[in-house]
Every structure is written in C-alpha cells, then in structure tokens.
PDB file of C-alpha atoms in Angstrom:
ATOM      1  CA  MET A   1      -6.386 -14.564 -11.718  1.00 49.00           C
ATOM      2  CA  LYS A   2      -2.604 -13.264 -10.181  1.00 57.00           C
ATOM      3  CA  THR A   3      -4.130  -9.787 -10.075  1.00 64.00           C
ATOM      4  CA  TYR A   4      -7.098 -10.423  -8.175  1.00 74.00           C
ATOM      5  CA  PRO A   5      -5.265 -10.175  -4.505  1.00 81.00           C
ATOM      6  CA  SER A   6      -3.840  -6.603  -5.872  1.00 79.00           C
ATOM      7  CA  ILE A   7      -7.389  -5.212  -7.186  1.00 78.00           C
ATOM      8  CA  LEU A   8      -8.161  -6.114  -3.532  1.00 83.00           C
ATOM      9  CA  TYR A   9      -5.427  -4.395  -1.969  1.00 83.00           C
ATOM     10  CA  ALA A  10      -6.346  -1.461  -4.096  1.00 78.00           C
ATOM     11  CA  MET A  11      -9.770  -1.016  -3.093  1.00 82.00           C
ATOM     12  CA  LEU A  12      -9.008  -1.757   0.508  1.00 87.00           C
ATOM     13  CA  ALA A  13      -6.301   1.292   0.209  1.00 83.00           C
ATOM     14  CA  ALA A  14      -9.312   3.509  -1.177  1.00 82.00           C
ATOM     15  CA  ILE A  15     -11.958   2.205   1.323  1.00 87.00           C
ATOM     16  CA  LEU A  16      -9.718   2.564   4.410  1.00 91.00           C
ATOM     17  CA  TYR A  17      -8.747   6.289   3.422  1.00 87.00           C
ATOM     18  CA  ALA A  18     -12.466   7.057   2.886  1.00 88.00           C
ATOM     19  CA  ILE A  19     -13.142   6.492   6.576  1.00 92.00           C
ATOM     20  CA  SER A  20     -10.689   9.292   7.528  1.00 93.00           C
ATOM     21  CA  THR A  21     -13.104  12.281   6.772  1.00 93.00           C
ATOM     22  CA  PRO A  22     -16.316  11.351   8.551  1.00 94.00           C
ATOM     23  CA  LEU A  23     -14.649  10.106  11.490  1.00 95.00           C
ATOM     24  CA  SER A  24     -12.108  12.749  11.732  1.00 96.00           C
ATOM     25  CA  LYS A  25     -15.181  15.162  11.542  1.00 95.00           C
ATOM     26  CA  ARG A  26     -16.263  13.243  14.639  1.00 94.00           C
ATOM     27  CA  LEU A  27     -13.242  13.621  16.520  1.00 96.00           C
ATOM     28  CA  LEU A  28     -12.977  17.188  15.984  1.00 96.00           C
ATOM     29  CA  ILE A  29     -15.772  17.767  18.579  1.00 94.00           C
ATOM     30  CA  ASN A  30     -13.422  16.794  21.106  1.00 94.00           C
ATOM     31  CA  LEU A  31      -9.691  17.751  19.860  1.00 96.00           C
ATOM     32  CA  SER A  32      -8.218  20.344  18.015  1.00 96.00           C
ATOM     33  CA  PRO A  33      -7.430  20.331  14.568  1.00 96.00           C
ATOM     34  CA  VAL A  34      -3.830  20.519  14.785  1.00 97.00           C
ATOM     35  CA  PHE A  35      -3.554  18.077  17.305  1.00 97.00           C
ATOM     36  CA  ILE A  36      -5.513  15.198  15.242  1.00 97.00           C
ATOM     37  CA  ALA A  37      -3.133  16.236  12.611  1.00 97.00           C
ATOM     38  CA  SER A  38      -0.534  15.379  14.760  1.00 97.00           C
ATOM     39  CA  LEU A  39      -2.202  12.022  15.999  1.00 97.00           C
ATOM     40  CA  LEU A  40      -2.959  10.801  12.695  1.00 97.00           C
ATOM     41  CA  TYR A  41       0.343  10.881  11.133  1.00 96.00           C
ATOM     42  CA  LEU A  42       1.802   9.478  14.061  1.00 97.00           C
ATOM     43  CA  GLY A  43      -0.727   6.646  14.290  1.00 97.00           C
ATOM     44  CA  ALA A  44       0.525   6.103  10.655  1.00 96.00           C
ATOM     45  CA  GLY A  45       4.316   6.022  11.266  1.00 96.00           C
ATOM     46  CA  LEU A  46       4.284   4.317  14.638  1.00 96.00           C
ATOM     47  CA  GLY A  47       1.913   1.463  13.198  1.00 95.00           C
ATOM     48  CA  MET A  48       3.719   1.177   9.998  1.00 93.00           C
ATOM     49  CA  GLY A  49       6.937   0.807  12.174  1.00 93.00           C
ATOM     50  CA  VAL A  50       5.619  -1.971  14.080  1.00 91.00           C
ATOM     51  CA  ILE A  51       4.875  -3.811  10.654  1.00 88.00           C
ATOM     52  CA  ALA A  52       8.381  -3.007   9.525  1.00 86.00           C
ATOM     53  CA  LEU A  53       9.927  -4.520  12.718  1.00 87.00           C
ATOM     54  CA  LEU A  54       7.452  -7.680  12.057  1.00 83.00           C
ATOM     55  CA  ARG A  55       8.074  -7.920   8.369  1.00 75.00           C
ATOM     56  CA  ASP A  56       9.516 -11.327   7.074  1.00 62.00           C
ATOM     57  CA  LYS A  57      13.296 -10.556   7.256  1.00 62.00           C
ATOM     58  CA  LEU A  58      13.771 -13.642   4.514  1.00 51.00           C
ATOM     59  CA  LYS A  59      12.213 -11.906   1.660  1.00 64.00           C
ATOM     60  CA  ASN A  60      14.594 -10.346  -0.894  1.00 55.00           C
ATOM     61  CA  LYS A  61      14.087  -6.732  -1.203  1.00 62.00           C
ATOM     62  CA  HIS A  62      15.238  -4.594  -3.886  1.00 64.00           C
ATOM     63  CA  TYR A  63      15.173  -1.418  -2.170  1.00 70.00           C
ATOM     64  CA  HIS A  64      18.077   1.513  -2.416  1.00 75.00           C
ATOM     65  CA  ALA A  65      19.461   2.543   1.135  1.00 80.00           C
ATOM     66  CA  PHE A  66      18.570   6.733   1.759  1.00 86.00           C
ATOM     67  CA  THR A  67      21.634   8.806   0.674  1.00 88.00           C
ATOM     68  CA  LYS A  68      22.519  12.363   1.403  1.00 90.00           C
ATOM     69  CA  ARG A  69      21.047  13.258  -2.226  1.00 91.00           C
ATOM     70  CA  GLU A  70      17.070  12.214  -0.838  1.00 91.00           C
ATOM     71  CA  LEU A  71      17.701  14.369   2.076  1.00 94.00           C
ATOM     72  CA  PRO A  72      16.078  17.841   0.362  1.00 95.00           C
ATOM     73  CA  PHE A  73      12.983  15.578  -0.490  1.00 94.00           C
ATOM     74  CA  ILE A  74      12.804  13.887   2.526  1.00 95.00           C
ATOM     75  CA  PHE A  75      12.774  17.208   4.443  1.00 96.00           C
ATOM     76  CA  GLY A  76      10.599  18.646   1.961  1.00 96.00           C
ATOM     77  CA  MET A  77       7.903  15.548   2.299  1.00 94.00           C
ATOM     78  CA  ILE A  78       7.944  15.759   6.258  1.00 96.00           C
ATOM     79  CA  LEU A  79       7.454  19.746   6.176  1.00 97.00           C
ATOM     80  CA  LEU A  80       4.569  19.433   3.705  1.00 96.00           C
ATOM     81  CA  ASP A  81       3.073  16.652   5.611  1.00 94.00           C
ATOM     82  CA  ILE A  82       3.138  18.529   8.868  1.00 97.00           C
ATOM     83  CA  ILE A  83       1.233  21.485   6.802  1.00 97.00           C
ATOM     84  CA  ALA A  84      -1.523  19.564   4.720  1.00 96.00           C
ATOM     85  CA  PRO A  85      -3.197  17.879   7.428  1.00 96.00           C
ATOM     86  CA  ILE A  86      -3.360  20.682   9.526  1.00 97.00           C
ATOM     87  CA  LEU A  87      -5.016  22.880   6.741  1.00 97.00           C
ATOM     88  CA  LEU A  88      -7.212  19.648   6.209  1.00 96.00           C
ATOM     89  CA  MET A  89      -8.554  19.678   9.666  1.00 97.00           C
ATOM     90  CA  ILE A  90      -8.789  23.297   9.840  1.00 96.00           C
ATOM     91  CA  GLY A  91     -10.986  22.915   6.991  1.00 96.00           C
ATOM     92  CA  LEU A  92     -12.838  19.937   7.754  1.00 95.00           C
ATOM     93  CA  SER A  93     -13.832  21.702  11.120  1.00 94.00           C
ATOM     94  CA  SER A  94     -15.829  24.262   9.310  1.00 91.00           C
ATOM     95  CA  THR A  95     -17.677  22.471   6.536  1.00 91.00           C
ATOM     96  CA  GLU A  96     -19.354  19.526   5.566  1.00 91.00           C
ATOM     97  CA  PRO A  97     -17.473  16.352   5.363  1.00 93.00           C
ATOM     98  CA  GLU A  98     -18.834  15.310   1.941  1.00 92.00           C
ATOM     99  CA  ASN A  99     -17.370  18.390   0.433  1.00 92.00           C
ATOM    100  CA  VAL A 100     -14.118  17.771   2.167  1.00 94.00           C
ATOM    101  CA  ALA A 101     -13.973  14.188   0.803  1.00 92.00           C
ATOM    102  CA  LEU A 102     -14.799  15.314  -2.582  1.00 92.00           C
ATOM    103  CA  LEU A 103     -12.410  18.326  -2.619  1.00 92.00           C
ATOM    104  CA  ASN A 104      -9.635  15.892  -1.765  1.00 87.00           C
ATOM    105  CA  ASN A 105      -9.510  14.978  -5.487  1.00 84.00           C
ATOM    106  CA  PHE A 106      -8.031  18.599  -6.168  1.00 89.00           C
ATOM    107  CA  GLU A 107      -4.836  16.622  -5.269  1.00 83.00           C
ATOM    108  CA  ILE A 108      -4.867  15.495  -8.642  1.00 78.00           C
ATOM    109  CA  VAL A 109      -4.941  18.588 -10.138  1.00 85.00           C
ATOM    110  CA  ALA A 110      -2.092  19.952  -7.497  1.00 87.00           C
ATOM    111  CA  THR A 111       0.164  16.946  -8.285  1.00 82.00           C
ATOM    112  CA  SER A 112      -0.150  17.297 -12.144  1.00 82.00           C
ATOM    113  CA  LEU A 113       0.606  20.929 -12.040  1.00 86.00           C
ATOM    114  CA  PHE A 114       3.624  20.995 -10.053  1.00 88.00           C
ATOM    115  CA  ALA A 115       4.856  17.922 -11.995  1.00 83.00           C
ATOM    116  CA  LEU A 116       4.308  20.114 -15.250  1.00 84.00           C
ATOM    117  CA  PHE A 117       5.779  23.225 -14.045  1.00 86.00           C
ATOM    118  CA  ILE A 118       8.408  22.228 -11.625  1.00 88.00           C
ATOM    119  CA  PHE A 119       9.392  18.587 -12.628  1.00 81.00           C
ATOM    120  CA  LYS A 120       8.683  19.015 -16.277  1.00 79.00           C
ATOM    121  CA  GLU A 121       6.564  16.234 -16.893  1.00 73.00           C
ATOM    122  CA  VAL A 122       4.073  16.274 -20.093  1.00 76.00           C
ATOM    123  CA  ILE A 123       0.318  16.374 -19.141  1.00 78.00           C
ATOM    124  CA  PRO A 124      -1.617  14.322 -21.753  1.00 81.00           C
ATOM    125  CA  ARG A 125      -4.885  15.619 -23.204  1.00 85.00           C
ATOM    126  CA  ARG A 126      -7.248  13.291 -21.323  1.00 84.00           C
ATOM    127  CA  LEU A 127      -5.495  14.435 -17.756  1.00 80.00           C
ATOM    128  CA  ARG A 128      -5.826  18.196 -19.235  1.00 85.00           C
ATOM    129  CA  PHE A 129      -9.544  17.627 -19.601  1.00 89.00           C
ATOM    130  CA  ALA A 130      -9.615  15.808 -15.789  1.00 85.00           C
ATOM    131  CA  ILE A 131      -7.755  18.757 -14.565  1.00 88.00           C
ATOM    132  CA  LEU A 132     -10.433  21.347 -16.089  1.00 91.00           C
ATOM    133  CA  LEU A 133     -13.418  19.092 -14.819  1.00 91.00           C
ATOM    134  CA  ILE A 134     -11.950  18.591 -11.469  1.00 89.00           C
ATOM    135  CA  THR A 135     -11.272  22.305 -10.906  1.00 91.00           C
ATOM    136  CA  CYS A 136     -14.517  23.474 -11.951  1.00 93.00           C
ATOM    137  CA  ALA A 137     -16.287  21.061  -9.478  1.00 92.00           C
ATOM    138  CA  SER A 138     -13.841  21.981  -6.676  1.00 92.00           C
ATOM    139  CA  PHE A 139     -14.824  25.918  -7.606  1.00 88.00           C
ATOM    140  CA  LEU A 140     -18.729  24.564  -7.002  1.00 89.00           C
ATOM    141  CA  LEU A 141     -17.682  23.023  -3.522  1.00 90.00           C
ATOM    142  CA  SER A 142     -16.001  25.941  -2.475  1.00 87.00           C
ATOM    143  CA  PHE A 143     -19.227  27.880  -2.350  1.00 82.00           C
ATOM    144  CA  GLU A 144     -21.093  27.964   0.976  1.00 73.00           C
ATOM    145  CA  ASN A 145     -23.843  30.000  -0.752  1.00 67.00           C
ATOM    146  CA  LEU A 146     -23.960  29.528  -4.474  1.00 63.00           C
ATOM    147  CA  ASN A 147     -26.956  32.264  -5.110  1.00 60.00           C
ATOM    148  CA  ALA A 148     -25.092  34.913  -2.805  1.00 50.00           C
ATOM    149  CA  PHE A 149     -21.809  33.807  -4.340  1.00 55.00           C
ATOM    150  CA  LYS A 150     -20.268  33.425  -0.544  1.00 67.00           C
ATOM    151  CA  PHE A 151     -17.024  31.326  -0.457  1.00 77.00           C
ATOM    152  CA  SER A 152     -16.833  28.779   2.118  1.00 86.00           C
ATOM    153  CA  ILE A 153     -13.522  29.400   4.235  1.00 91.00           C
ATOM    154  CA  GLY A 154     -13.258  25.771   5.236  1.00 92.00           C
ATOM    155  CA  SER A 155     -13.232  24.260   1.472  1.00 92.00           C
ATOM    156  CA  ILE A 156     -10.488  27.124   0.605  1.00 93.00           C
ATOM    157  CA  PHE A 157      -8.108  25.397   3.675  1.00 96.00           C
ATOM    158  CA  VAL A 158      -8.951  21.863   1.869  1.00 95.00           C
ATOM    159  CA  MET A 159      -8.001  23.054  -1.396  1.00 94.00           C
ATOM    160  CA  LEU A 160      -4.702  24.495   0.383  1.00 96.00           C
ATOM    161  CA  ALA A 161      -4.168  20.986   1.780  1.00 96.00           C
ATOM    162  CA  ALA A 162      -4.792  19.487  -1.769  1.00 92.00           C
ATOM    163  CA  LEU A 163      -2.030  21.824  -3.324  1.00 94.00           C
ATOM    164  CA  SER A 164       0.556  21.008  -0.237  1.00 95.00           C
ATOM    165  CA  TRP A 165      -0.099  17.113  -0.845  1.00 90.00           C
ATOM    166  CA  GLY A 166       0.159  17.764  -4.618  1.00 87.00           C
ATOM    167  CA  LEU A 167       3.737  19.179  -4.150  1.00 91.00           C
ATOM    168  CA  GLU A 168       4.693  16.437  -1.491  1.00 88.00           C
ATOM    169  CA  ASN A 169       3.528  13.772  -4.047  1.00 82.00           C
ATOM    170  CA  ASN A 170       6.102  14.958  -6.457  1.00 84.00           C
ATOM    171  CA  LEU A 171       8.914  15.142  -3.689  1.00 87.00           C
ATOM    172  CA  THR A 172       7.755  11.581  -2.606  1.00 82.00           C
ATOM    173  CA  ARG A 173       8.298  10.239  -6.089  1.00 76.00           C
ATOM    174  CA  ARG A 174      11.704  10.903  -6.001  1.00 80.00           C
ATOM    175  CA  LEU A 175      11.966   8.479  -3.078  1.00 80.00           C
ATOM    176  CA  SER A 176      10.471   5.371  -5.041  1.00 66.00           C
ATOM    177  CA  TYR A 177      13.408   3.637  -5.255  1.00 71.00           C
ATOM    178  CA  ASN A 178      13.406   3.330  -1.533  1.00 76.00           C
ATOM    179  CA  ASP A 179      11.588   1.039   0.589  1.00 82.00           C
ATOM    180  CA  PRO A 180       7.908   2.631   0.320  1.00 79.00           C
ATOM    181  CA  LEU A 181       7.358   1.118   4.089  1.00 85.00           C
ATOM    182  CA  MET A 182       9.957   2.942   5.612  1.00 89.00           C
ATOM    183  CA  VAL A 183       8.966   6.090   3.794  1.00 86.00           C
ATOM    184  CA  VAL A 184       5.676   5.739   5.301  1.00 89.00           C
ATOM    185  CA  VAL A 185       7.337   5.359   8.687  1.00 93.00           C
ATOM    186  CA  ILE A 186       9.552   8.297   8.537  1.00 94.00           C
ATOM    187  CA  LYS A 187       6.717  10.637   7.149  1.00 91.00           C
ATOM    188  CA  GLY A 188       4.495   9.440   9.573  1.00 94.00           C
ATOM    189  CA  ILE A 189       6.642   9.979  12.915  1.00 96.00           C
ATOM    190  CA  PHE A 190       8.413  12.948  12.004  1.00 97.00           C
ATOM    191  CA  SER A 191       5.487  15.198  10.472  1.00 96.00           C
ATOM    192  CA  GLY A 192       3.438  13.857  13.204  1.00 97.00           C
ATOM    193  CA  LEU A 193       5.925  15.134  15.891  1.00 98.00           C
ATOM    194  CA  GLY A 194       5.974  18.325  13.982  1.00 97.00           C
ATOM    195  CA  SER A 195       2.376  18.571  14.412  1.00 97.00           C
ATOM    196  CA  LEU A 196       2.540  17.813  17.939  1.00 97.00           C
ATOM    197  CA  MET A 197       5.039  20.464  18.489  1.00 97.00           C
ATOM    198  CA  ILE A 198       2.939  23.066  16.929  1.00 97.00           C
ATOM    199  CA  ALA A 199      -0.222  21.864  18.947  1.00 97.00           C
ATOM    200  CA  ILE A 200       1.932  21.978  22.333  1.00 97.00           C
ATOM    201  CA  ILE A 201       3.039  25.648  21.077  1.00 97.00           C
ATOM    202  CA  LEU A 202      -0.505  26.726  20.448  1.00 96.00           C
ATOM    203  CA  LYS A 203      -1.377  24.717  23.673  1.00 95.00           C
ATOM    204  CA  GLU A 204      -4.030  22.809  21.876  1.00 95.00           C
ATOM    205  CA  VAL A 205      -3.106  19.533  23.052  1.00 96.00           C
ATOM    206  CA  SER A 206      -5.830  17.508  25.110  1.00 92.00           C
ATOM    207  CA  TYR A 207      -5.160  14.759  27.486  1.00 91.00           C
ATOM    208  CA  SER A 208      -8.308  12.854  26.889  1.00 92.00           C
ATOM    209  CA  SER A 209      -6.694   9.155  26.332  1.00 94.00           C
ATOM    210  CA  LEU A 210      -9.810   7.767  24.758  1.00 95.00           C
ATOM    211  CA  TYR A 211      -9.879  10.256  22.207  1.00 96.00           C
ATOM    212  CA  ILE A 212      -6.205  10.058  21.532  1.00 97.00           C
ATOM    213  CA  LEU A 213      -6.337   6.267  21.238  1.00 97.00           C
ATOM    214  CA  TYR A 214      -9.019   6.644  18.538  1.00 97.00           C
ATOM    215  CA  ALA A 215      -7.088   9.125  16.607  1.00 97.00           C
ATOM    216  CA  LEU A 216      -3.867   7.236  16.669  1.00 97.00           C
ATOM    217  CA  LEU A 217      -5.656   3.982  15.376  1.00 97.00           C
ATOM    218  CA  LEU A 218      -7.783   6.186  12.702  1.00 97.00           C
ATOM    219  CA  GLY A 219      -4.093   7.417  11.453  1.00 97.00           C
ATOM    220  CA  PHE A 220      -3.079   3.785  11.648  1.00 96.00           C
ATOM    221  CA  VAL A 221      -5.652   2.516   9.550  1.00 94.00           C
ATOM    222  CA  ALA A 222      -6.695   5.288   7.277  1.00 94.00           C
ATOM    223  CA  TYR A 223      -3.071   6.644   6.549  1.00 92.00           C
ATOM    224  CA  GLY A 224      -0.666   3.823   7.254  1.00 92.00           C
ATOM    225  CA  LEU A 225      -2.482   0.825   6.173  1.00 90.00           C
ATOM    226  CA  SER A 226      -4.038   2.572   3.314  1.00 88.00           C
ATOM    227  CA  ILE A 227      -0.559   3.552   1.857  1.00 77.00           C
ATOM    228  CA  PHE A 228       0.769   0.120   2.316  1.00 78.00           C
ATOM    229  CA  PHE A 229      -1.928  -1.770   0.477  1.00 83.00           C
ATOM    230  CA  TYR A 230      -1.605   0.861  -2.082  1.00 74.00           C
ATOM    231  CA  VAL A 231       2.108   0.428  -2.478  1.00 68.00           C
ATOM    232  CA  THR A 232       1.357  -3.348  -2.720  1.00 72.00           C
ATOM    233  CA  ALA A 233      -1.156  -3.367  -5.035  1.00 74.00           C
ATOM    234  CA  GLN A 234       1.061  -1.037  -7.475  1.00 64.00           C
ATOM    235  CA  ARG A 235       3.437  -3.650  -7.617  1.00 66.00           C
ATOM    236  CA  GLU A 236       1.284  -5.955  -9.432  1.00 71.00           C
ATOM    237  CA  LEU A 237      -1.116  -3.390 -11.204  1.00 64.00           C
ATOM    238  CA  GLY A 238       1.109  -0.591 -12.225  1.00 58.00           C
ATOM    239  CA  ALA A 239       0.502   3.123 -11.025  1.00 51.00           C
ATOM    240  CA  ALA A 240      -2.228   3.805 -13.772  1.00 49.00           C
ATOM    241  CA  LYS A 241      -4.658   0.938 -12.954  1.00 60.00           C
ATOM    242  CA  THR A 242      -3.840   1.240  -9.072  1.00 61.00           C
ATOM    243  CA  SER A 243      -4.965   4.947  -8.948  1.00 62.00           C
ATOM    244  CA  ALA A 244      -8.106   4.092 -10.894  1.00 60.00           C
ATOM    245  CA  PHE A 245      -9.315   2.009  -7.882  1.00 67.00           C
ATOM    246  CA  TYR A 246      -8.032   4.552  -5.284  1.00 67.00           C
ATOM    247  CA  ALA A 247      -9.528   7.459  -6.957  1.00 69.00           C
ATOM    248  CA  PHE A 248     -12.749   6.034  -5.862  1.00 76.00           C
ATOM    249  CA  ALA A 249     -11.803   7.086  -1.927  1.00 81.00           C
ATOM    250  CA  PRO A 250     -13.346  10.400  -2.205  1.00 83.00           C
ATOM    251  CA  PHE A 251     -16.688   8.935  -3.341  1.00 89.00           C
ATOM    252  CA  VAL A 252     -16.642   6.516  -0.801  1.00 86.00           C
ATOM    253  CA  GLY A 253     -15.845   9.218   1.895  1.00 90.00           C
ATOM    254  CA  ALA A 254     -18.884  11.340   0.440  1.00 91.00           C
ATOM    255  CA  PHE A 255     -21.021   8.490   0.860  1.00 90.00           C
ATOM    256  CA  LEU A 256     -20.115   7.656   4.360  1.00 89.00           C
ATOM    257  CA  SER A 257     -20.212  11.410   5.372  1.00 92.00           C
ATOM    258  CA  LEU A 258     -24.058  11.767   4.215  1.00 90.00           C
ATOM    259  CA  LEU A 259     -24.795   8.279   5.903  1.00 90.00           C
ATOM    260  CA  ILE A 260     -23.232   9.208   9.152  1.00 90.00           C
ATOM    261  CA  PHE A 261     -24.371  12.835   9.666  1.00 89.00           C
ATOM    262  CA  LEU A 262     -27.750  12.191   7.434  1.00 86.00           C
ATOM    263  CA  LYS A 263     -27.589  15.745   5.762  1.00 84.00           C
ATOM    264  CA  LEU A 264     -28.636  16.357   2.489  1.00 87.00           C
ATOM    265  CA  PRO A 265     -26.329  18.603   0.474  1.00 89.00           C
ATOM    266  CA  PRO A 266     -27.180  21.531  -1.599  1.00 88.00           C
ATOM    267  CA  ILE A 267     -28.016  20.965  -5.265  1.00 90.00           C
ATOM    268  CA  HIS A 268     -24.502  22.557  -6.657  1.00 88.00           C
ATOM    269  CA  PHE A 269     -23.014  19.620  -4.601  1.00 93.00           C
ATOM    270  CA  TYR A 270     -24.560  16.872  -6.933  1.00 93.00           C
ATOM    271  CA  ILE A 271     -23.735  18.993 -10.085  1.00 92.00           C
ATOM    272  CA  ALA A 272     -20.119  18.915  -8.667  1.00 93.00           C
ATOM    273  CA  LEU A 273     -20.097  15.208  -8.047  1.00 93.00           C
ATOM    274  CA  ILE A 274     -20.861  14.408 -11.476  1.00 94.00           C
ATOM    275  CA  LEU A 275     -18.240  16.819 -12.686  1.00 93.00           C
ATOM    276  CA  MET A 276     -15.660  15.229 -10.134  1.00 90.00           C
ATOM    277  CA  THR A 277     -16.514  11.554 -11.299  1.00 91.00           C
ATOM    278  CA  LEU A 278     -15.663  12.586 -14.718  1.00 92.00           C
ATOM    279  CA  GLY A 279     -12.783  14.374 -13.956  1.00 87.00           C
ATOM    280  CA  THR A 280     -11.398  11.169 -11.548  1.00 81.00           C
ATOM    281  CA  PHE A 281     -12.221   8.678 -14.387  1.00 82.00           C
ATOM    282  CA  TYR A 282     -10.199  10.663 -17.165  1.00 83.00           C
ATOM    283  CA  ALA A 283      -7.444  11.274 -14.556  1.00 75.00           C
ATOM    284  CA  SER A 284      -7.321   7.754 -13.497  1.00 67.00           C
ATOM    285  CA  THR A 285      -7.096   6.506 -17.315  1.00 70.00           C
ATOM    286  CA  HIS A 286      -4.693   9.053 -18.786  1.00 61.00           C
ATOM    287  CA  GLY A 287      -1.913   6.929 -19.035  1.00 55.00           C
ATOM    288  CA  ALA A 288       0.692   9.609 -18.089  1.00 44.00           C
ATOM    289  CA  LYS A 289       3.992   9.874 -19.843  1.00 45.00           C
ATOM    290  CA  LYS A 290       7.384  11.865 -19.144  1.00 42.00           C
ATOM    291  CA  LYS A 291       9.614  13.917 -21.196  1.00 40.00           C
ATOM    292  CA  THR A 292      12.714  12.247 -22.848  1.00 36.00           C
TER     293      THR A 292
END
C-alpha cells in the first residue's frame, strides 16, 4: 500500500531517536553533559545541512520563506534547544537511562499544557486522561527510593528538559509552513553553537577526537535523521498517526538501556511503565482539535 513507506519512516524515526539515551549515557563517561549536548545538535544541524545541499533541486516544494514574523519563534526555539539537551544530559549523568527514556514522554504533557495555557488550544478528554497517567508515571520515576520518598535529582532535570522541549514544540509548530529540513538545520547549528559556547566558558570542552566524532554521528542519526524521517512520514500519515508510531521511542530506549546496562530496575519502574504505556496510547490517539 502507499502508506507502507511512511509507516516505515515513522518507525525508523522512533528507533533512531531511542538509541540516543543509552548511547549518550556511555558518552557521559568521557565527555561533559554540556559538551555532549552541543555535539548532538551540531551533528544534527551539520548532517542535515549536507542533506539539504544534496536534495533534489527539481522537486517542487511548497514552503514559505522565513520572514521577520517568524524571528521570535526561531530565537525562542534556538534558546530552548540550548537549554533542554543540557538539562537532559545533566539528568542522564545522575540517573538510570531506562528512567530517562520513559521520562521523555513527559514532553507530551508539557507540550499539551503549553498549548492550552499559552496558545489556547483545546485539550480533548482522552488527552487529559493521558496527561494524568503520564504525570503519575513521571512522579513515580522521579523517586530514587520509593520507600524513603527520596527524589532523584537526575529525574527532575529530565522533567525540566521535557518542559523546555514542550514549549519549544509549540514554537516550532509556528514554523510548520517553512521548510522542515531547514528548521532542523537552523535549530541544530545555532543551538549546538550556543551550547558549545557555554561548554567553552565552563571549560568543559574535551579534545578527544574519537568521542567527539561519536557524539556528532549520534546527533546526526538520533536527532537529525530521526526528525527528517518523522517529517517525511507526517506528510502521508498525518500528525496523529505518525505520533502513534513515534510515541514508542521512549519504550525502545528503555528496552535498549536495560539490554546494554544489564541492571534490573526497582518495582515502581514497572508500575510507571504500565501507566506510561496507557498514557502514551491515549495521547497518540486523542485526535486533537483547536478552538475556532
């Protein structure tokens, strides 16, 4: 069927993004969180920039050029894409990667709440229920020791990253009429350079060429190509169906983390996993609509 390639693109997008959590955890052994964040975005921006240059010039593309009207959204997008990955890498450095993978779904909650309170979008009943389930799961995952009610600082940083990306998603949505590939290039290069400047100021830059190359390649694959495949799938499947496939990314990431690090999580992880699975299902099938 015609939709088969698009379904494949959506699944590739989810799988490629999922590998970023366990592999970033490995890179944190040798590189600082801020430096990794910069390299991941630079890898995405530079890699997708090459693809943009090689793109077939004969295709008829119906994209609007960037104007001054989009500048506030572009600046906001870049700033949040500097903040969010740094918070994520700091969180990942001090908590289990399978927790981080699942907590990425808190971005659904953040995106929806910003859409409601700032951009005045309607939240359907199914999505409200999904927000409740994902929030409960995130609350469970944020505990380092459930018996002692000890919060995990790392999980708090991951949730702050999700909040940042939730707002960024709403800003990026305002650029939907522009070339999505160039949006990825802009956010990758400028956000990556911003994080790199912070890493230089903090003197957290490493000169290990091998690990720098690993991080750039991971950024290109897990961030750049993932977004590219996601946008490609969205053209045929639409936003709701594509998100249904892409929503599996955190679960793939959690599975890979357990497989790579061979460490069984505590019992509340499995309870959170069930709640997160139900919440993700309701979120990806809610059929959202906007106010008229």
